[in-house]
XYZ file of C-alpha atoms in Angstrom:
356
model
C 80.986 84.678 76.595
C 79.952 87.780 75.113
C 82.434 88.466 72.059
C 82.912 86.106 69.585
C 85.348 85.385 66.310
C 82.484 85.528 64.459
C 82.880 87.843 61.181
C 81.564 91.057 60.617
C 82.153 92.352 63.924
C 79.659 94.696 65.317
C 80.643 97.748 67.262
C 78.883 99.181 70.007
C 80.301 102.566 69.658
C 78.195 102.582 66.011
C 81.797 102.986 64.468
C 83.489 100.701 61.963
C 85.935 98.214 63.362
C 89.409 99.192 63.164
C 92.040 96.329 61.282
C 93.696 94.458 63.957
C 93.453 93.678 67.933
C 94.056 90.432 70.013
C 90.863 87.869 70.255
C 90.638 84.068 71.755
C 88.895 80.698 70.318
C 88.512 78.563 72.904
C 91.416 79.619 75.306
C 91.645 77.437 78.137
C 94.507 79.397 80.813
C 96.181 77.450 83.446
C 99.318 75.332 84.392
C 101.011 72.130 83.299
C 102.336 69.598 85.783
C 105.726 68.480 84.872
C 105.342 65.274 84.328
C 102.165 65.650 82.119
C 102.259 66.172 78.152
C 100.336 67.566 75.391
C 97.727 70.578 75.058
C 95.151 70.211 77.653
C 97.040 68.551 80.202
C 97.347 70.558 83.153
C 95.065 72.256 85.319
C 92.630 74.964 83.514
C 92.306 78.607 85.324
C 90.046 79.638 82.944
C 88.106 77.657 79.572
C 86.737 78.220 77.020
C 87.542 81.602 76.398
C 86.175 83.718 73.122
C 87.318 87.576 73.862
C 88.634 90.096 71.528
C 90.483 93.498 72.025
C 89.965 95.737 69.491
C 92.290 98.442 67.672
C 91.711 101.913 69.075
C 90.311 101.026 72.071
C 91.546 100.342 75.867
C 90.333 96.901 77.429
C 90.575 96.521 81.052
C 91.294 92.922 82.639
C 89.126 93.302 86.502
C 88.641 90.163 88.912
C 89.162 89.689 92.510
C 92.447 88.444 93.921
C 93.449 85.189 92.406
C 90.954 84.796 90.010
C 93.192 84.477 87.230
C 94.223 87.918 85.555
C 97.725 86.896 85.472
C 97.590 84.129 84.254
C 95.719 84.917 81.384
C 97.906 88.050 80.564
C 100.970 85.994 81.004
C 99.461 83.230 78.196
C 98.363 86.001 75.866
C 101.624 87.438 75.627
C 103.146 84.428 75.222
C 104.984 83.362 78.481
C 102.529 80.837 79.300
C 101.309 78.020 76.944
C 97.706 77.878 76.482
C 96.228 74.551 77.732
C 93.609 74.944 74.826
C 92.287 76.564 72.119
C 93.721 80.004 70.125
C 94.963 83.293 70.082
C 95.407 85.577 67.184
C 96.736 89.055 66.649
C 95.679 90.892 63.972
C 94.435 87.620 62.808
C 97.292 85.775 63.167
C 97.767 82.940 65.227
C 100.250 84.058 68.127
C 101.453 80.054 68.622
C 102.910 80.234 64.797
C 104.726 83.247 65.350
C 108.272 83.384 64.892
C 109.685 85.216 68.357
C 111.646 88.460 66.030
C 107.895 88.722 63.872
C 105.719 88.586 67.359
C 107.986 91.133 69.212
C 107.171 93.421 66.078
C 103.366 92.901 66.987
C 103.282 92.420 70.662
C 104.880 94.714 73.615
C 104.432 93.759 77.167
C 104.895 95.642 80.393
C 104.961 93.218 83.348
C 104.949 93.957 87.187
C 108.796 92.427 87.351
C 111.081 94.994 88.750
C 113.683 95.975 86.363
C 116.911 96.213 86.978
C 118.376 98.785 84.325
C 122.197 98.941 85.303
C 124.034 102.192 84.566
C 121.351 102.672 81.153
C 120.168 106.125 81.057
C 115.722 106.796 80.080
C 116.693 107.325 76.740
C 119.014 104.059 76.317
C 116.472 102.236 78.806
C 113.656 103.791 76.186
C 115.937 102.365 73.086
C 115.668 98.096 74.121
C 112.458 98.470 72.759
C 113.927 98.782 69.539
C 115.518 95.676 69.226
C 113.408 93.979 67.125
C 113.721 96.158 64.566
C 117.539 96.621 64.717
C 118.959 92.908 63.514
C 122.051 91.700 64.220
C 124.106 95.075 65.119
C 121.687 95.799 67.497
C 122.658 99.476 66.124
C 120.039 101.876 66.381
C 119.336 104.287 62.794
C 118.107 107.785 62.852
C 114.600 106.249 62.237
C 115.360 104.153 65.576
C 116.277 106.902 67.573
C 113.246 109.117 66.095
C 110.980 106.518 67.407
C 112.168 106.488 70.685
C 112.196 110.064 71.065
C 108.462 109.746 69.843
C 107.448 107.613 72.868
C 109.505 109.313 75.083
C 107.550 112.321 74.447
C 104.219 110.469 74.053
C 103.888 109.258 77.506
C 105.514 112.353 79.005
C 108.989 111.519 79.779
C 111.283 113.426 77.505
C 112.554 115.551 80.254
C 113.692 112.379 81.790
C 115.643 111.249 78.965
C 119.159 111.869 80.116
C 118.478 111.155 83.461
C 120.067 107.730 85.170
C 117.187 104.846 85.002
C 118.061 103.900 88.304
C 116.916 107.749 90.004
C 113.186 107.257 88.618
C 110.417 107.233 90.573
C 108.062 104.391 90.789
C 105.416 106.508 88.539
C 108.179 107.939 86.270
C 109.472 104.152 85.628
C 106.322 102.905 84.474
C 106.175 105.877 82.068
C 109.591 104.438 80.619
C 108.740 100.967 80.637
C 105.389 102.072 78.831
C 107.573 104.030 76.549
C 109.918 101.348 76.034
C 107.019 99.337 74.927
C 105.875 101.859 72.443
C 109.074 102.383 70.700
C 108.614 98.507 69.645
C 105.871 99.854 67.455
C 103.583 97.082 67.887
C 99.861 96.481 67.383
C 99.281 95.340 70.674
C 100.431 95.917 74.051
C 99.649 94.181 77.220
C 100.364 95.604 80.453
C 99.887 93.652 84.350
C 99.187 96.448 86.520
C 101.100 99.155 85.245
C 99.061 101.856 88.158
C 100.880 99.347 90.950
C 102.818 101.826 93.627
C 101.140 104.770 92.248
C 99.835 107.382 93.669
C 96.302 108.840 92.648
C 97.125 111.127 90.448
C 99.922 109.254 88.714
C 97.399 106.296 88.449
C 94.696 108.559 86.580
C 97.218 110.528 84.129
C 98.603 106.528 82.860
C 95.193 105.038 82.547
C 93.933 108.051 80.812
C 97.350 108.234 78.664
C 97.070 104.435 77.669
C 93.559 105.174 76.791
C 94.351 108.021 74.398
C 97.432 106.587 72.729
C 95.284 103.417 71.560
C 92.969 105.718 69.838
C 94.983 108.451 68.425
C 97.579 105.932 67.529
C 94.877 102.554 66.859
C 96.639 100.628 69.594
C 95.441 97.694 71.407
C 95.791 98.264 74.972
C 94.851 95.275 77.544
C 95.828 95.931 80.712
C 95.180 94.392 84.195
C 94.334 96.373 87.333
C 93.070 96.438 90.627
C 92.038 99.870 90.214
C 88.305 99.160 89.586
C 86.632 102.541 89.987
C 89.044 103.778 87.684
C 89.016 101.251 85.130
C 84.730 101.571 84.809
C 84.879 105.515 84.373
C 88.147 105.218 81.762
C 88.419 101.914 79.997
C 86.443 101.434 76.389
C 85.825 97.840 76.851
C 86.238 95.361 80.084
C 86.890 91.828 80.375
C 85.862 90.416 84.472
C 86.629 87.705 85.556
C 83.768 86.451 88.355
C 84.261 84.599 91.719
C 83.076 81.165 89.461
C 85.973 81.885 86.990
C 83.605 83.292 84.117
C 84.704 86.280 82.002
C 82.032 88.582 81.310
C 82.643 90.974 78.543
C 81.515 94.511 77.231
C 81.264 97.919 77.869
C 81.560 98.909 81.989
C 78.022 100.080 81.735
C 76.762 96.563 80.157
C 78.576 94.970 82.859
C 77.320 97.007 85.512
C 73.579 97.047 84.420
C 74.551 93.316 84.121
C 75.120 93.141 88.332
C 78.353 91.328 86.660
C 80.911 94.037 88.906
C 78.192 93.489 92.374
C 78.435 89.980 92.159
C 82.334 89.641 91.582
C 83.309 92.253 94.053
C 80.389 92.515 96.741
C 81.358 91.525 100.317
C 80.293 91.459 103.678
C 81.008 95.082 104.289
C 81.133 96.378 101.166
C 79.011 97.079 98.189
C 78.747 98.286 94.853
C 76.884 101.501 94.192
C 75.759 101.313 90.150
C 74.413 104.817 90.241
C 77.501 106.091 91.421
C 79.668 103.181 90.123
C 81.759 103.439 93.398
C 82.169 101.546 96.121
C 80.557 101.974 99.653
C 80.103 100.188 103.423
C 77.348 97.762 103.650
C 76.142 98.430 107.082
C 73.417 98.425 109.083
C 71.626 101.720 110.132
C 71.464 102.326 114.000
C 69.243 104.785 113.889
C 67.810 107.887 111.319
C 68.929 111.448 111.504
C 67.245 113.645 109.835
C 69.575 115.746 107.699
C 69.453 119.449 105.989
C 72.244 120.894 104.319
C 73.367 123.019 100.987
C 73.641 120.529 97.882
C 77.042 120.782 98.196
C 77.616 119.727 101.230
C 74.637 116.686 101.494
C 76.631 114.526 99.580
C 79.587 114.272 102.384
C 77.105 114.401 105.102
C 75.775 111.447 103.976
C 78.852 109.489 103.823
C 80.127 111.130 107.265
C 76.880 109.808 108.924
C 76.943 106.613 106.964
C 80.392 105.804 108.350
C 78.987 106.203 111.760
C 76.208 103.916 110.987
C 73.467 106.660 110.830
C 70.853 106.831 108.324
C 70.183 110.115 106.550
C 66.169 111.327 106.725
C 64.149 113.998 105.362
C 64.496 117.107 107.389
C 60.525 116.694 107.811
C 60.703 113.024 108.987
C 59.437 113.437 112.845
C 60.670 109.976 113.416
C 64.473 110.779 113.074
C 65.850 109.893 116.076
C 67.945 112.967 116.073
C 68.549 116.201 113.619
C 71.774 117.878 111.482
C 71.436 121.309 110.290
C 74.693 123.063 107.768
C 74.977 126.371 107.032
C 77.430 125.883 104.231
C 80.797 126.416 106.039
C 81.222 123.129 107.553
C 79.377 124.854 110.571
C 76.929 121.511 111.816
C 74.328 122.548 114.501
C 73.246 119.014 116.080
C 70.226 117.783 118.070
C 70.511 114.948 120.206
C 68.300 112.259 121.123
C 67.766 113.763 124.317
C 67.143 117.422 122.889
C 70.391 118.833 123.596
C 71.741 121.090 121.009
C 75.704 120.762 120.000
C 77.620 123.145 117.319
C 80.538 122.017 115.429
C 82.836 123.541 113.009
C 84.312 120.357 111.330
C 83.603 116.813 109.629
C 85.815 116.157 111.962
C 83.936 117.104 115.171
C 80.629 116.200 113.627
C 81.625 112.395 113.469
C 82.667 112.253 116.559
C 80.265 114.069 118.614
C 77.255 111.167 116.670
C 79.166 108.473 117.741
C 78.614 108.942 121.297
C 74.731 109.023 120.805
């Protein structure tokens, strides 16, 4: 493992360390069978686990399917039992937390639906307050203040009177998310909040979750399958491998590392670290020798790539045949066999190559 408990904490960033955050001593993750008894019975997920989250800073849980993101979300927060070893927030050990104190500290956003009844946003918004509101339940102008505060921090106070039950998918995670940040807590921990999102909806809440653990020194873990996304926005990730290790750092440590190629690298598909995307893995039929406008190579590349054609040098006298651009998506092609075809579209362009 790359972090440690280990005190002083150094910070990559060359800042100081913020108070605070989640970290792991020796977490082993996994299930219990029934009939078995005492820590360490069951069968381990993941072992031997020393991560930390810090304050100010948004850590991003990657691993292929069923590698065991879940599950260690679910024993972070609580809902599972670890089969070994610690966790503390802000230095406390989570297992001798009294439930009110720990919903003070920790906020979690799962992928359960919620059902929220006849509850308006602003009411839905107000649960979060709970632990803060004793036995009444009652909420004080201080209460209400704060949920209008996360309301309006994750972009929802238009939505505030509105039925719970007419939100979107996007605009429900926003009120969940808000719901979580009324709680005030130190730490939040969210299982793919970007699920049934579109793009753009999936980039404004990463970013957003990002933002509010700096300006507000949060500590935001949250699991996602959106990996592309997660390695240009998250500060810190922690990926779990195909062998059930958790590498941890910075995306660029873990993708100098090879740590994202090897856990997500297939038969058809690989891992670009230049571009830190994702593209096919396939087998060049032949080369095509390629000259376009900057703009335009980049997508020319791909097109022909998809059609399992090589991109050459527009000098390279062995292409096996020639694409010329002339900016407007305008493609003048020479075949194999010397005959000349113009098209006006991607479009036409990829399917005019795939019948050399």
């Amino acid at each position: 493992m790359t972090d440690t408990l280990t005190e002083p904490v150094t910070d990559t960033s060359g800042g100081p360390d913020r108070p605070g955050g989640l970290a792991t001593q020796g977490l082993s993750v996994g299930y219990r069978a029934r009939a078995l008894r005492g820590r360490g019975a069951g069968r381990a997920v993941l072992s031997g686990l020393d991560l930390r989250a810090r304050a100010g800073e948004l850590t991003v849980l990657l691993g292929p399917n069923g590698a065991g993101k879940s599950t260690l979300l679910r024993t972070l927060c609580g809902l599972l039992p670890p089969l070994d070893g610690r966790i503390r927030i802000g230095g406390a050990d989570l297992a001798h937390q009294p439930p009110a104190a720990l919903a003070r500290r920790l906020a979690v956003v799962l992928t359960d639906r919620v059902d929220p009844g006849l509850l308006s946003v602003r009411e839905l918004a107000g649960l979060g307050r709970h632990p803060h509101t004793g036995f009444t339940g009652r909420l004080t102008a201080a209460d209400h203040a704060a949920v209008e505060w996360s309301l309006k921090a994750v972009g929802a106070e238009h939505l505030a009177g509105r039925p719970a039950t007419e939100l979107s998918d996007g605009e429900r995670q926003r009120v969940l998310t808000a719901r979580a940040l009324a709680q005030e807590p130190e730490v939040v921990l969210l299982d793919e909040p970007t699920a049934f999102l579109d793009v753009p909806s999936r980039v404004a809440l990463t970013v957003l979750l990002r933002d509010l653990a700096r300006d507000k020194g949060l500590t935001v873990v949250i699991s996602t399958h959106d990996l592309e996304l997660a390695l240009r926005v998250a500060d810190a990730v922690w990926l779990v491998d195909r062998g059930s290790r958790v590498h941890a750092g910075a995306p660029e440590d873990l993708i100098r590392s090879r740590a994202v190629a090897a856990a997500f690298d297939a038969a058809h598909l690989a891992f670009d670290p230049v571009s830190g995307t994702f593209g096919l893995r396939r087998t060049a039929r032949a080369g095509v020798a390629v000259e376009a406008p900057p703009d335009v190579l980049p997508l020319l590349e791909r097109a022909l790539a998809r059609e399992g054609l090589a991109v050459a040098d527009p000098g390279d006298a062995a292409a096996a045949a020639r694409v010329g651009c002339d900016g407007a998506d305008r493609f003048t092609l020479t075949g194999p066999d010397g005959r000349v075809v113009h098209t006006h579209s991607f479009h036409e362009l990829t399917r005019t190559v795939r019948t050399w």
